[in-house]
């Protein structure tokens, strides 16, 4: 009788496979309040690495980290009508504190445009104060009706950037810089996900923005996931909060603003982009455990794996030593495979006699014996090869499952069949976009024919990317 699979096969039930993997790989658990999550240490380690990589890129773009309060006066959100309308269904509102009813209800932060703008209006006085570039790592709350761990939770972790500029052009260019040099660079070169960079339609724009730039990734089941967004806010919030500066010409001018963010949703994207029926596959450049050195059994093997682990760490490889020989080796190997650690170095008594180790590669699969002395030189090459393979697979999946179509019906059919469609925006238009929405299909973004981001929604040659999404 065949053994039952550890995970539900993707082809059988992709959502169940996703939930199985999160549980079996010990990434997260459901929180006690519906829609919340507990991120377990291994899952949080992935988020920490995402933070580290992102934070370095954000700082290279000139932004500085700050922190703003979790509680926002409800009146702040009413100042920008489109913004409050867009977030009203998701708000969590506190009406009592310290056993008393509050004079004014406070909103638990859904995003920080309003409170940060209140302070920007105090901090910006002159053109010399601009650009003002602020980033915040925080949690936010958006009451979610259909929660799914990492993808849609009522509370999640993220970074949110907020900037103020002297001109429309400066703000536009900075939003585009974050979109390309921070987000796309990280997602492609670290996460190994071949995202599409595009412009959101007016219907899909962030509430209160004049333009939203997005990064869309194709998941293993062909659906799209919005991985991050960068918004041009124009002067909408500056008008609402009277954020002005004295220009070089001695005139009072409104600032032009941006906001941008990515969240723990990226962990969900990582799982669904690279995971297979054996578990997660973590890109080596992201992995907080790139190599696990495992003792199969025996005291000598335990001593050797500790020695090898120390040597590899000294070379800058992120290593964990697994010397738990009182736990069956097979069980430990399956656990590390589920967690997607790129490489396992397995050593037992016979390996020690031969001066070799068994090298197990999670991403391409397979095992081979290698010289223990060659590990320091071999492993960096192996890790880079496997990083490249994940990006290649991501690109090949997206390209092979994207169809060029010319009618609304063909676009809906391609999306419903588990792929993406590319259709001229002039053919689809807002009327066609509304009809697709009735079939649970959406326009994920607009791109130029050459794959670049169009300057306007109706730029000549603009193509709509149509898909089902998370």
Short mmCIF file of C-alpha atoms in Angstrom, two decimals:
data_model
loop_
_atom_site.label_atom_id
_atom_site.label_comp_id
_atom_site.label_asym_id
_atom_site.label_seq_id
_atom_site.Cartn_x
_atom_site.Cartn_y
_atom_site.Cartn_z
CA UNK A 1 0.00 0.00 0.00
CA UNK A 2 1.47 3.38 -1.08
CA UNK A 3 2.21 5.94 1.62
CA UNK A 4 -0.06 8.97 1.70
CA UNK A 5 1.69 12.13 0.48
CA UNK A 6 2.86 14.58 3.12
CA UNK A 7 1.13 17.42 1.26
CA UNK A 8 -2.03 17.49 -0.84
CA UNK A 9 -0.75 17.49 -4.45
CA UNK A 10 -0.95 20.89 -6.16
CA UNK A 11 -2.79 19.48 -9.16
CA UNK A 12 -5.44 17.99 -6.86
CA UNK A 13 -6.20 21.03 -4.71
CA UNK A 14 -3.87 24.04 -4.87
CA UNK A 15 -5.43 25.99 -1.95
CA UNK A 16 -5.28 22.89 0.27
CA UNK A 17 -1.66 22.30 -0.79
CA UNK A 18 -0.87 25.90 0.23
CA UNK A 19 -2.44 25.50 3.65
CA UNK A 20 -0.82 22.08 4.17
CA UNK A 21 2.61 23.51 3.37
CA UNK A 22 2.23 26.43 5.77
CA UNK A 23 1.31 24.00 8.55
CA UNK A 24 3.78 21.19 7.82
CA UNK A 25 6.72 23.53 7.16
CA UNK A 26 5.93 25.38 10.40
CA UNK A 27 5.66 28.79 8.73
CA UNK A 28 2.58 30.18 10.48
CA UNK A 29 -0.60 29.37 12.38
CA UNK A 30 -4.02 30.97 12.59
CA UNK A 31 -4.34 33.56 15.35
CA UNK A 32 -7.04 33.51 18.04
CA UNK A 33 -9.01 36.31 16.35
CA UNK A 34 -10.44 35.46 12.94
CA UNK A 35 -8.22 36.74 10.17
CA UNK A 36 -5.06 37.09 12.27
CA UNK A 37 -1.93 34.94 12.07
CA UNK A 38 0.95 33.82 14.26
CA UNK A 39 4.17 33.78 12.23
CA UNK A 40 6.38 30.95 13.48
CA UNK A 41 10.19 31.28 13.72
CA UNK A 42 11.04 29.70 10.37
CA UNK A 43 8.42 31.80 8.58
CA UNK A 44 9.53 34.92 10.42
CA UNK A 45 13.11 34.19 9.40
CA UNK A 46 12.00 34.48 5.78
CA UNK A 47 10.31 37.81 6.53
CA UNK A 48 13.41 39.09 8.34
CA UNK A 49 15.54 38.36 5.29
CA UNK A 50 12.99 40.16 3.11
CA UNK A 51 13.18 43.12 5.48
CA UNK A 52 16.97 43.18 5.38
CA UNK A 53 17.16 43.10 1.60
CA UNK A 54 14.36 45.63 1.15
CA UNK A 55 15.59 47.98 3.86
CA UNK A 56 19.02 48.24 2.25
CA UNK A 57 17.47 49.12 -1.12
CA UNK A 58 15.08 51.66 0.42
CA UNK A 59 17.97 53.41 2.17
CA UNK A 60 19.98 53.40 -1.07
CA UNK A 61 17.03 55.30 -2.57
CA UNK A 62 17.52 57.98 0.10
CA UNK A 63 14.64 57.24 2.48
CA UNK A 64 15.06 57.14 6.27
CA UNK A 65 13.15 54.95 8.70
CA UNK A 66 10.75 56.46 11.24
CA UNK A 67 7.76 55.31 13.26
CA UNK A 68 4.24 56.73 13.61
CA UNK A 69 1.41 55.78 16.01
CA UNK A 70 -0.84 52.76 15.53
CA UNK A 71 -3.93 54.81 16.51
CA UNK A 72 -5.18 57.53 14.15
CA UNK A 73 -7.97 60.01 15.02
CA UNK A 74 -11.01 59.11 12.93
CA UNK A 75 -11.34 62.72 11.78
CA UNK A 76 -7.99 62.43 9.95
CA UNK A 77 -9.39 59.87 7.54
CA UNK A 78 -12.37 62.03 6.65
CA UNK A 79 -10.16 64.81 5.31
CA UNK A 80 -9.45 63.02 2.02
CA UNK A 81 -12.83 61.81 0.77
CA UNK A 82 -11.66 59.22 -1.78
CA UNK A 83 -9.20 57.75 0.72
CA UNK A 84 -11.74 57.24 3.50
CA UNK A 85 -14.28 55.86 1.04
CA UNK A 86 -11.76 53.34 -0.22
CA UNK A 87 -10.86 52.07 3.25
CA UNK A 88 -14.18 52.43 5.11
CA UNK A 89 -15.26 48.75 4.84
CA UNK A 90 -11.89 47.57 6.21
CA UNK A 91 -11.49 49.87 9.20
CA UNK A 92 -11.19 48.70 12.80
CA UNK A 93 -12.40 51.52 15.08
CA UNK A 94 -11.73 51.87 18.83
CA UNK A 95 -14.54 53.61 20.71
CA UNK A 96 -13.58 52.85 24.34
CA UNK A 97 -10.31 53.08 26.27
CA UNK A 98 -9.48 52.90 29.96
CA UNK A 99 -13.05 51.87 30.69
CA UNK A 100 -14.51 55.05 29.19
CA UNK A 101 -15.99 56.03 25.88
CA UNK A 102 -13.52 58.10 23.87
CA UNK A 103 -14.40 61.66 22.93
CA UNK A 104 -13.34 60.84 19.39
CA UNK A 105 -13.09 57.30 18.05
CA UNK A 106 -9.65 56.24 16.83
CA UNK A 107 -8.90 54.04 13.85
CA UNK A 108 -6.35 51.24 14.04
CA UNK A 109 -3.84 52.06 11.31
CA UNK A 110 -4.94 50.66 7.90
CA UNK A 111 -2.18 52.73 6.22
CA UNK A 112 -0.52 55.93 7.38
CA UNK A 113 -1.04 58.56 4.66
CA UNK A 114 -3.28 60.67 6.89
CA UNK A 115 -1.25 60.73 10.10
CA UNK A 116 2.06 61.12 8.29
CA UNK A 117 0.65 64.01 6.26
CA UNK A 118 -0.39 65.73 9.45
CA UNK A 119 3.27 65.73 10.51
CA UNK A 120 4.60 66.52 7.07
CA UNK A 121 2.53 69.72 7.20
CA UNK A 122 4.49 70.67 10.36
CA UNK A 123 7.92 69.58 9.17
CA UNK A 124 7.87 71.08 5.66
CA UNK A 125 8.25 74.85 5.55
CA UNK A 126 10.64 75.59 2.70
CA UNK A 127 11.93 74.08 -0.54
CA UNK A 128 15.07 73.33 1.48
CA UNK A 129 13.07 70.71 3.44
CA UNK A 130 12.33 68.77 0.25
CA UNK A 131 12.37 66.04 -0.79
CA UNK A 132 11.26 64.50 2.51
CA UNK A 133 11.68 60.72 2.24
CA UNK A 134 10.31 58.58 5.08
CA UNK A 135 9.82 54.81 5.45
CA UNK A 136 8.11 52.91 8.23
CA UNK A 137 8.23 49.20 9.15
CA UNK A 138 4.99 48.46 10.97
CA UNK A 139 1.83 46.40 11.31
CA UNK A 140 -1.51 47.48 9.86
CA UNK A 141 -5.09 46.32 10.29
CA UNK A 142 -7.65 45.93 7.50
CA UNK A 143 -10.65 43.87 8.53
CA UNK A 144 -10.60 40.95 6.11
CA UNK A 145 -13.77 39.07 5.22
CA UNK A 146 -12.04 36.16 3.42
CA UNK A 147 -8.75 35.63 5.24
CA UNK A 148 -5.91 33.43 4.02
CA UNK A 149 -2.59 33.22 5.90
CA UNK A 150 0.06 35.58 4.46
CA UNK A 151 -2.16 36.55 1.51
CA UNK A 152 -5.09 38.29 3.19
CA UNK A 153 -5.09 38.73 6.96
CA UNK A 154 -6.76 41.33 9.16
CA UNK A 155 -3.39 42.27 10.60
CA UNK A 156 -0.19 42.05 8.59
CA UNK A 157 3.37 43.37 8.60
CA UNK A 158 4.75 45.69 5.97
CA UNK A 159 6.84 48.69 5.09
CA UNK A 160 5.18 51.87 3.92
CA UNK A 161 7.12 54.70 2.36
CA UNK A 162 5.82 58.30 2.27
CA UNK A 163 7.52 61.17 0.49
CA UNK A 164 6.98 64.85 -0.26
CA UNK A 165 8.50 66.63 -3.28
CA UNK A 166 8.66 70.11 -4.76
CA UNK A 167 7.24 69.12 -8.16
CA UNK A 168 5.06 66.59 -9.92
CA UNK A 169 8.06 65.39 -11.95
CA UNK A 170 10.18 64.71 -8.85
CA UNK A 171 7.37 62.74 -7.20
CA UNK A 172 6.60 60.80 -10.39
CA UNK A 173 10.24 59.88 -10.89
CA UNK A 174 10.69 58.81 -7.27
CA UNK A 175 7.62 56.55 -7.35
CA UNK A 176 9.03 54.96 -10.51
CA UNK A 177 12.46 54.58 -8.87
CA UNK A 178 10.97 52.68 -5.94
CA UNK A 179 8.93 50.57 -8.35
CA UNK A 180 11.94 49.54 -10.43
CA UNK A 181 15.14 49.92 -8.40
CA UNK A 182 13.77 48.79 -5.04
CA UNK A 183 10.81 46.47 -5.59
CA UNK A 184 11.50 44.91 -8.98
CA UNK A 185 15.20 44.47 -8.24
CA UNK A 186 14.42 42.66 -5.00
CA UNK A 187 11.63 40.49 -6.39
CA UNK A 188 13.52 39.40 -9.49
CA UNK A 189 17.05 39.10 -8.13
CA UNK A 190 16.36 37.88 -4.59
CA UNK A 191 12.89 36.30 -4.58
CA UNK A 192 13.50 34.83 -8.03
CA UNK A 193 9.99 35.82 -9.21
CA UNK A 194 9.70 37.21 -12.73
CA UNK A 195 7.20 39.98 -11.97
CA UNK A 196 5.49 42.17 -14.55
CA UNK A 197 5.81 45.90 -13.93
CA UNK A 198 2.73 47.87 -14.92
CA UNK A 199 0.28 50.65 -14.27
CA UNK A 200 -3.06 50.08 -12.53
CA UNK A 201 -6.26 51.13 -14.26
CA UNK A 202 -8.32 53.94 -12.71
CA UNK A 203 -10.66 51.31 -11.24
CA UNK A 204 -7.79 49.47 -9.50
CA UNK A 205 -5.84 52.50 -8.26
CA UNK A 206 -5.03 53.12 -4.60
CA UNK A 207 -7.68 55.28 -2.93
CA UNK A 208 -6.55 58.90 -3.21
CA UNK A 209 -3.80 58.29 -5.81
CA UNK A 210 -3.48 59.79 -9.29
CA UNK A 211 -1.42 56.80 -10.46
CA UNK A 212 -0.53 53.37 -9.05
CA UNK A 213 2.42 51.31 -10.27
CA UNK A 214 2.22 47.60 -9.53
CA UNK A 215 4.28 44.41 -9.68
CA UNK A 216 2.30 41.30 -10.59
CA UNK A 217 3.60 37.74 -10.21
CA UNK A 218 2.15 34.56 -11.69
CA UNK A 219 1.64 31.88 -9.06
CA UNK A 220 1.95 28.14 -9.60
CA UNK A 221 -1.75 27.80 -10.40
CA UNK A 222 -1.67 30.59 -12.97
CA UNK A 223 -3.39 33.22 -10.85
CA UNK A 224 -1.87 36.67 -10.37
CA UNK A 225 -0.66 38.09 -7.07
CA UNK A 226 -0.07 41.81 -6.56
CA UNK A 227 3.36 41.75 -4.94
CA UNK A 228 3.77 45.47 -4.25
CA UNK A 229 2.64 48.95 -5.30
CA UNK A 230 4.05 52.46 -5.62
CA UNK A 231 1.61 55.38 -5.78
CA UNK A 232 1.72 58.92 -7.05
CA UNK A 233 -0.59 60.86 -4.73
CA UNK A 234 -0.43 64.18 -6.59
CA UNK A 235 -1.47 67.01 -4.27
CA UNK A 236 -4.61 65.30 -2.95
CA UNK A 237 -3.31 64.80 0.59
CA UNK A 238 -1.34 68.06 0.54
CA UNK A 239 -4.60 69.93 -0.06
CA UNK A 240 -6.39 68.00 2.69
CA UNK A 241 -3.64 68.62 5.25
CA UNK A 242 -2.43 71.98 3.94
CA UNK A 243 1.11 70.70 3.36
CA UNK A 244 2.84 73.66 1.69
CA UNK A 245 6.34 74.97 1.22
CA UNK A 246 7.90 78.31 0.37
CA UNK A 247 9.40 77.97 -3.11
CA UNK A 248 12.64 79.56 -4.35
CA UNK A 249 10.43 82.22 -5.94
CA UNK A 250 8.92 83.09 -2.56
CA UNK A 251 5.53 81.51 -3.30
CA UNK A 252 3.55 79.09 -1.16
CA UNK A 253 3.21 75.82 -3.09
CA UNK A 254 1.60 72.47 -2.35
CA UNK A 255 3.94 69.48 -2.11
CA UNK A 256 3.62 66.52 -4.48
CA UNK A 257 3.63 63.13 -2.79
CA UNK A 258 4.16 59.40 -3.13
CA UNK A 259 3.49 56.35 -0.99
CA UNK A 260 4.60 52.76 -1.57
CA UNK A 261 4.56 49.43 0.23
CA UNK A 262 5.15 45.68 0.28
CA UNK A 263 4.00 43.28 2.97
CA UNK A 264 4.11 39.75 4.37
CA UNK A 265 2.00 38.90 1.31
CA UNK A 266 5.40 38.36 -0.33
CA UNK A 267 5.86 35.26 1.84
CA UNK A 268 2.66 33.87 0.31
CA UNK A 269 3.98 34.77 -3.14
CA UNK A 270 7.24 32.98 -2.39
CA UNK A 271 5.37 29.83 -1.39
CA UNK A 272 3.02 29.80 -4.38
CA UNK A 273 5.69 30.73 -6.94
CA UNK A 274 8.36 28.20 -6.01
CA UNK A 275 6.73 25.49 -3.88
CA UNK A 276 6.19 21.97 -5.22
CA UNK A 277 4.52 18.78 -4.00
CA UNK A 278 7.44 18.17 -1.62
CA UNK A 279 7.21 21.57 0.05
CA UNK A 280 8.74 25.02 -0.16
CA UNK A 281 11.76 25.89 -2.29
CA UNK A 282 13.55 28.96 -0.95
CA UNK A 283 15.75 31.04 -3.28
CA UNK A 284 19.33 30.83 -1.95
CA UNK A 285 19.85 34.62 -1.94
CA UNK A 286 16.82 34.97 0.32
CA UNK A 287 17.22 31.88 2.51
CA UNK A 288 18.12 32.50 6.14
CA UNK A 289 19.25 28.85 6.12
CA UNK A 290 21.06 28.24 2.83
CA UNK A 291 22.69 24.99 3.87
CA UNK A 292 21.85 22.50 6.61
CA UNK A 293 24.71 20.18 7.59
CA UNK A 294 23.21 16.93 8.91
CA UNK A 295 24.73 14.15 10.97
CA UNK A 296 23.11 10.86 10.01
CA UNK A 297 24.30 9.00 13.11
CA UNK A 298 27.34 8.51 15.32
CA UNK A 299 29.41 10.74 17.59
CA UNK A 300 32.14 11.21 15.01
CA UNK A 301 29.62 12.45 12.45
CA UNK A 302 28.22 14.91 15.02
CA UNK A 303 31.67 16.32 15.67
CA UNK A 304 32.38 16.59 11.94
CA UNK A 305 29.15 18.38 11.02
CA UNK A 306 29.82 20.94 13.75
CA UNK A 307 33.29 21.50 12.38
CA UNK A 308 32.02 21.83 8.79
CA UNK A 309 29.22 24.15 9.89
CA UNK A 310 31.69 26.51 11.56
CA UNK A 311 33.95 26.48 8.50
CA UNK A 312 31.10 27.27 6.09
CA UNK A 313 29.78 30.05 8.33
CA UNK A 314 33.22 31.64 8.27
CA UNK A 315 32.93 31.74 4.46
CA UNK A 316 29.71 33.75 4.73
CA UNK A 317 27.28 30.91 4.00
CA UNK A 318 24.14 30.90 6.15
CA UNK A 319 24.34 27.48 7.78
CA UNK A 320 22.43 25.45 10.34
CA UNK A 321 23.87 22.31 11.90
CA UNK A 322 21.44 19.44 12.49
CA UNK A 323 23.10 17.06 14.94
CA UNK A 324 19.87 15.63 16.41
CA UNK A 325 20.88 12.01 15.96
CA UNK A 326 18.26 10.92 18.51
CA UNK A 327 15.60 11.87 15.90
CA UNK A 328 15.33 9.55 12.86
CA UNK A 329 17.32 10.86 9.92
CA UNK A 330 14.48 10.31 7.42
CA UNK A 331 12.10 12.43 9.43
CA UNK A 332 14.63 15.26 9.70
CA UNK A 333 15.40 15.14 5.98
CA UNK A 334 11.68 15.41 5.13
CA UNK A 335 11.31 18.36 7.51
CA UNK A 336 14.16 20.27 5.85
CA UNK A 337 12.77 19.42 2.42
CA UNK A 338 9.37 20.81 3.46
CA UNK A 339 11.06 24.01 4.65
CA UNK A 340 12.79 24.35 1.29
CA UNK A 341 16.39 24.73 2.50
CA UNK A 342 18.37 24.90 -0.76
CA UNK A 343 21.11 22.40 0.15
CA UNK A 344 21.53 19.56 2.63
CA UNK A 345 25.02 18.22 3.39
CA UNK A 346 24.51 14.74 4.88
CA UNK A 347 27.32 12.94 6.70
CA UNK A 348 27.37 9.50 8.30
CA UNK A 349 30.07 7.01 9.39
CA UNK A 350 30.62 5.69 5.86
CA UNK A 351 30.95 9.18 4.47
CA UNK A 352 33.59 10.00 7.06
CA UNK A 353 35.63 6.95 6.07
CA UNK A 354 35.53 8.02 2.43
CA UNK A 355 36.12 11.73 3.16
CA UNK A 356 32.89 12.59 1.35
CA UNK A 357 29.45 14.02 2.09
CA UNK A 358 26.14 13.50 0.32
CA UNK A 359 24.99 16.74 -1.30
CA UNK A 360 21.18 16.98 -1.64
CA UNK A 361 19.89 19.92 -3.71
CA UNK A 362 16.30 20.93 -3.01
CA UNK A 363 15.66 23.09 -6.09
CA UNK A 364 16.73 20.86 -9.00
CA UNK A 365 16.47 17.70 -6.84
CA UNK A 366 18.90 14.83 -6.67
CA UNK A 367 21.86 13.76 -4.56
CA UNK A 368 25.54 13.21 -5.25
CA UNK A 369 28.65 12.45 -3.17
CA UNK A 370 31.20 15.26 -2.98
CA UNK A 371 34.53 15.70 -1.25
CA UNK A 372 34.16 17.31 2.17
CA UNK A 373 37.24 19.41 1.43
CA UNK A 374 35.58 20.80 -1.73
CA UNK A 375 32.42 22.06 0.00
CA UNK A 376 33.69 25.59 0.61
CA UNK A 377 34.41 26.13 -3.09
CA UNK A 378 31.44 24.15 -4.44
CA UNK A 379 28.52 25.46 -2.38
CA UNK A 380 28.54 29.13 -3.50
CA UNK A 381 28.44 27.99 -7.14
CA UNK A 382 25.61 25.52 -6.44
CA UNK A 383 23.57 28.17 -4.62
CA UNK A 384 23.88 30.63 -7.51
CA UNK A 385 22.93 27.95 -10.04
CA UNK A 386 19.80 27.13 -8.06
CA UNK A 387 18.89 30.80 -7.67
CA UNK A 388 19.04 31.20 -11.44
CA UNK A 389 16.92 28.08 -11.96
CA UNK A 390 14.04 29.42 -9.86
CA UNK A 391 13.95 32.70 -11.79
CA UNK A 392 14.13 30.82 -15.08
CA UNK A 393 11.23 28.57 -14.08
CA UNK A 394 9.18 31.59 -12.99
CA UNK A 395 9.77 33.34 -16.31
CA UNK A 396 9.07 30.24 -18.38
CA UNK A 397 5.80 29.60 -16.53
CA UNK A 398 4.57 33.13 -17.09
CA UNK A 399 5.56 33.23 -20.75
CA UNK A 400 4.10 29.81 -21.56
CA UNK A 401 0.80 30.54 -19.82
CA UNK A 402 0.20 34.04 -21.21
CA UNK A 403 -1.95 34.29 -24.33
CA UNK A 404 -2.28 37.22 -26.75
CA UNK A 405 -5.99 37.71 -27.44
CA UNK A 406 -8.22 40.18 -29.24
CA UNK A 407 -11.65 39.80 -27.63
CA UNK A 408 -13.10 40.05 -24.14
CA UNK A 409 -14.38 36.47 -24.42
CA UNK A 410 -10.91 35.13 -25.27
CA UNK A 411 -9.40 37.07 -22.36
CA UNK A 412 -11.93 35.64 -19.89
CA UNK A 413 -11.40 32.12 -21.27
CA UNK A 414 -7.60 32.32 -20.91
CA UNK A 415 -7.86 33.61 -17.34
CA UNK A 416 -10.47 31.04 -16.34
CA UNK A 417 -8.29 28.26 -17.78
CA UNK A 418 -5.49 29.16 -15.36
CA UNK A 419 -3.38 31.62 -17.30
CA UNK A 420 -3.00 35.29 -18.20
CA UNK A 421 -4.22 37.15 -21.25
CA UNK A 422 -2.74 40.17 -23.02
CA UNK A 423 -5.33 42.28 -24.83
CA UNK A 424 -5.09 45.78 -26.33
CA UNK A 425 -6.49 48.25 -23.79
CA UNK A 426 -8.13 50.15 -26.63
CA UNK A 427 -10.08 46.97 -27.42
CA UNK A 428 -11.03 46.15 -23.82
CA UNK A 429 -11.55 49.57 -22.23
CA UNK A 430 -13.33 50.34 -18.98
CA UNK A 431 -16.56 48.78 -20.21
CA UNK A 432 -14.82 45.48 -20.92
CA UNK A 433 -12.99 45.70 -17.58
CA UNK A 434 -16.36 45.93 -15.80
CA UNK A 435 -17.70 42.91 -17.71
CA UNK A 436 -14.63 40.83 -16.82
CA UNK A 437 -15.12 41.66 -13.14
CA UNK A 438 -18.52 39.97 -13.30
CA UNK A 439 -16.64 36.74 -14.09
CA UNK A 440 -14.12 37.18 -11.22
CA UNK A 441 -11.46 38.22 -13.73
CA UNK A 442 -9.60 41.51 -13.42
CA UNK A 443 -7.19 43.76 -15.29
CA UNK A 444 -4.04 43.33 -13.23
CA UNK A 445 -2.13 46.13 -14.93
CA UNK A 446 -1.46 48.03 -18.12
CA UNK A 447 1.87 47.63 -19.94
CA UNK A 448 3.35 48.98 -23.15
CA UNK A 449 3.83 46.62 -26.07
CA UNK A 450 7.56 46.47 -25.34
CA UNK A 451 6.90 45.50 -21.70
CA UNK A 452 7.65 48.93 -20.20
CA UNK A 453 5.26 50.94 -18.04
CA UNK A 454 3.06 53.35 -20.05
CA UNK A 455 2.96 57.01 -19.03
CA UNK A 456 -0.84 57.17 -19.25
CA UNK A 457 -3.73 54.70 -19.28
CA UNK A 458 -4.52 55.46 -22.92
CA UNK A 459 -0.98 55.63 -24.29
CA UNK A 460 -0.81 54.18 -27.85
CA UNK A 461 -0.10 50.46 -27.89
CA UNK A 462 -1.02 49.89 -24.24
CA UNK A 463 -1.87 46.28 -23.42
CA UNK A 464 -3.96 45.02 -20.48
CA UNK A 465 -2.82 41.99 -18.48
CA UNK A 466 -5.96 40.05 -17.53
CA UNK A 467 -6.08 37.24 -14.95
CA UNK A 468 -7.78 35.77 -11.96
CA UNK A 469 -6.05 36.90 -8.82
CA UNK A 470 -5.53 36.41 -5.11
#
